[in-house]
């Protein structure tokens, strides 16, 4: 499993590149000629969060979290959508690296028309942080699955950050794909 992103504005010049695997995070900032290579623990310590690879992947793709309890939801209707709420879903122990994993409040909105997640939020009440994603422009992939072509992610912490993602191409294929990630010699490592 790999998350590979090339961040380019409208003019097409790459500003940054990211490569994330279940055990590492690599980032190149081409504007400042800096790079970061570390693991999720270092990233979570830096941002004081409790997000793992599976949670990040689920947020980017509009899926529910794997390896989390599925029997602790409260179901209601909100804005003509199903709202699944939790007061603290825990990661299943056999998949958890730590005994004392942080508990996050989670809400999931599901469209009754297409049965896809249209909005998801994670709330860390203790740290006063919130992560929210809104999924829109659903289209069918080659294998006829509905996939959100646009994702708007809002991070509310000390300051608010908004990230908008538009997927240009979605390929579901078993062939080998390469993910180029070379750190230029003139880049300086940041911690």
Coordinates of C-alpha atoms in Angstrom, one line a residue:
X1 CA 0.0 0.0 0.0
X2 CA 1.4 3.3 -1.1
X3 CA 0.0 6.9 -1.2
X4 CA 1.9 8.9 -3.7
X5 CA 1.0 12.5 -4.5
X6 CA 2.5 15.2 -6.7
X7 CA 1.3 18.6 -5.6
X8 CA 1.1 21.0 -8.6
X9 CA -0.8 24.3 -9.0
X10 CA -2.6 25.2 -12.1
X11 CA 0.5 26.1 -14.0
X12 CA 1.8 22.5 -13.8
X13 CA 5.1 23.0 -11.9
X14 CA 5.5 20.5 -9.1
X15 CA 5.8 22.2 -5.7
X16 CA 6.0 19.1 -3.6
X17 CA 5.9 15.3 -3.7
X18 CA 4.8 12.9 -1.0
X19 CA 5.2 9.2 -0.6
X20 CA 3.5 7.5 2.3
X21 CA 3.7 3.8 3.2
X22 CA 2.3 2.1 6.4
X23 CA 5.7 2.6 8.1
X24 CA 7.2 5.7 6.5
X25 CA 6.5 9.3 5.4
X26 CA 8.6 11.0 2.8
X27 CA 8.1 14.6 1.6
X28 CA 10.0 16.9 -0.8
X29 CA 9.3 20.6 -0.8
X30 CA 10.7 21.8 -4.1
X31 CA 10.1 25.4 -3.3
X32 CA 12.5 25.5 -0.4
X33 CA 14.7 22.5 -1.4
X34 CA 13.9 20.6 1.8
X35 CA 12.9 17.0 2.4
X36 CA 11.5 15.0 5.3
X37 CA 11.9 11.3 5.9
X38 CA 10.5 9.6 9.0
X39 CA 7.8 7.3 10.3
X40 CA 4.2 7.9 11.4
X41 CA 5.2 8.0 15.1
X42 CA 7.4 11.0 14.4
X43 CA 4.7 12.7 12.3
X44 CA 2.1 12.1 15.1
X45 CA 4.5 13.5 17.7
X46 CA 5.2 16.6 15.5
X47 CA 1.5 17.3 15.0
X48 CA 0.3 15.8 18.3
X49 CA -2.2 13.5 16.5
X50 CA -3.0 9.8 16.5
X51 CA -3.5 9.1 12.8
X52 CA -2.1 5.9 11.1
X53 CA -1.7 4.9 7.5
X54 CA -5.1 3.2 7.3
X55 CA -6.9 6.2 8.7
X56 CA -5.2 8.6 6.2
X57 CA -5.9 6.2 3.3
X58 CA -9.6 6.0 4.4
X59 CA -9.9 9.8 4.6
X60 CA -8.4 10.3 1.1
X61 CA -10.6 7.6 -0.5
X62 CA -13.8 8.2 1.4
X63 CA -13.8 4.8 3.1
X64 CA -14.4 3.7 6.7
X65 CA -11.4 2.8 8.8
X66 CA -10.2 -0.8 8.6
X67 CA -9.4 -2.6 11.8
X68 CA -11.8 -0.6 13.9
X69 CA -14.9 -1.8 15.8
X70 CA -18.0 -1.9 13.7
X71 CA -20.6 -2.4 16.4
X72 CA -20.4 0.9 18.3
X73 CA -22.3 3.3 16.0
X74 CA -25.4 5.4 16.9
X75 CA -27.5 5.9 13.7
X76 CA -29.7 8.9 12.9
X77 CA -30.8 11.0 9.9
X78 CA -29.1 14.3 9.4
X79 CA -29.6 16.6 6.3
X80 CA -31.4 13.7 4.4
X81 CA -28.4 11.4 5.0
X82 CA -27.6 8.6 7.3
X83 CA -25.4 9.7 10.1
X84 CA -23.3 7.1 11.9
X85 CA -21.8 8.5 15.1
X86 CA -19.5 7.0 17.7
X87 CA -18.4 8.0 21.1
X88 CA -15.0 6.4 20.7
X89 CA -14.4 3.6 18.3
X90 CA -11.3 1.6 19.3
X91 CA -8.8 0.0 17.0
X92 CA -9.0 -3.7 17.3
X93 CA -6.3 -4.9 19.6
X94 CA -4.7 -7.4 17.2
X95 CA -4.0 -4.5 14.7
X96 CA -3.1 -1.9 17.3
X97 CA 0.6 -1.2 17.9
X98 CA -0.1 0.4 21.2
X99 CA -2.2 -0.6 24.1
X100 CA -3.3 3.0 24.9
X101 CA -4.4 4.2 21.6
X102 CA -6.1 7.6 21.5
X103 CA -9.9 7.5 21.2
X104 CA -11.4 9.8 18.6
X105 CA -15.0 10.8 18.1
X106 CA -16.1 10.0 14.6
X107 CA -19.1 10.9 12.4
X108 CA -19.8 9.4 9.0
X109 CA -22.6 10.7 6.7
X110 CA -23.8 8.2 4.1
X111 CA -26.0 9.1 1.0
X112 CA -29.2 7.0 1.0
X113 CA -29.2 7.2 -2.8
X114 CA -25.7 5.8 -3.6
X115 CA -24.7 4.3 -0.2
X116 CA -21.3 6.1 -0.3
X117 CA -19.7 8.2 2.4
X118 CA -20.2 11.9 1.6
X119 CA -18.7 13.4 4.7
X120 CA -16.5 12.1 7.5
X121 CA -15.2 13.9 10.6
X122 CA -12.8 13.0 13.4
X123 CA -12.8 15.0 16.5
X124 CA -10.0 14.9 19.2
X125 CA -11.9 16.7 22.0
X126 CA -8.9 16.4 24.3
X127 CA -6.6 18.2 22.0
X128 CA -9.3 20.5 20.5
X129 CA -8.6 19.3 16.9
X130 CA -10.9 18.3 14.1
X131 CA -10.4 16.7 10.8
X132 CA -13.3 16.7 8.3
X133 CA -13.6 15.5 4.7
X134 CA -16.4 16.2 2.2
X135 CA -16.7 13.8 -0.8
X136 CA -18.4 14.9 -4.1
X137 CA -18.6 14.4 -7.8
X138 CA -19.0 10.6 -7.7
X139 CA -18.2 8.8 -11.0
X140 CA -17.9 5.2 -11.9
X141 CA -14.4 3.7 -12.3
X142 CA -13.5 1.2 -15.0
X143 CA -14.8 -1.7 -12.8
X144 CA -18.1 0.3 -12.2
X145 CA -17.4 1.3 -8.6
X146 CA -18.5 4.8 -7.6
X147 CA -15.6 7.0 -6.5
X148 CA -15.5 10.5 -5.3
X149 CA -13.6 12.7 -7.8
X150 CA -13.4 15.6 -5.4
X151 CA -12.4 15.7 -1.7
X152 CA -12.3 18.8 0.5
X153 CA -10.4 18.3 3.8
X154 CA -10.5 20.8 6.6
X155 CA -8.1 20.6 9.5
X156 CA -9.1 22.7 12.5
X157 CA -6.4 23.0 15.2
X158 CA -4.5 26.1 16.3
X159 CA -5.2 27.4 12.8
X160 CA -7.6 26.2 10.1
X161 CA -6.2 24.5 6.9
X162 CA -8.2 23.5 3.9
X163 CA -6.9 21.0 1.3
X164 CA -8.9 20.4 -1.9
X165 CA -8.1 17.2 -4.0
X166 CA -9.3 16.6 -7.5
X167 CA -8.5 13.1 -8.8
X168 CA -7.6 13.3 -12.5
X169 CA -7.4 9.5 -13.0
X170 CA -8.5 6.5 -11.0
X171 CA -7.1 3.1 -12.2
X172 CA -8.0 -0.1 -10.6
X173 CA -5.5 -2.6 -12.0
X174 CA -3.3 -5.4 -10.9
X175 CA -0.3 -4.4 -13.0
X176 CA 2.9 -3.1 -11.4
X177 CA 2.9 0.7 -11.0
X178 CA 6.0 2.7 -10.2
X179 CA 6.1 5.6 -7.8
X180 CA 9.1 7.8 -8.5
X181 CA 10.5 9.5 -5.5
X182 CA 14.1 10.7 -5.7
X183 CA 15.5 13.2 -3.3
X184 CA 17.6 15.8 -5.2
X185 CA 21.2 16.2 -4.0
X186 CA 20.7 19.9 -3.4
X187 CA 17.8 19.3 -0.8
X188 CA 18.4 19.8 2.9
X189 CA 16.9 17.4 5.4
X190 CA 14.4 18.8 7.9
X191 CA 13.4 17.2 11.2

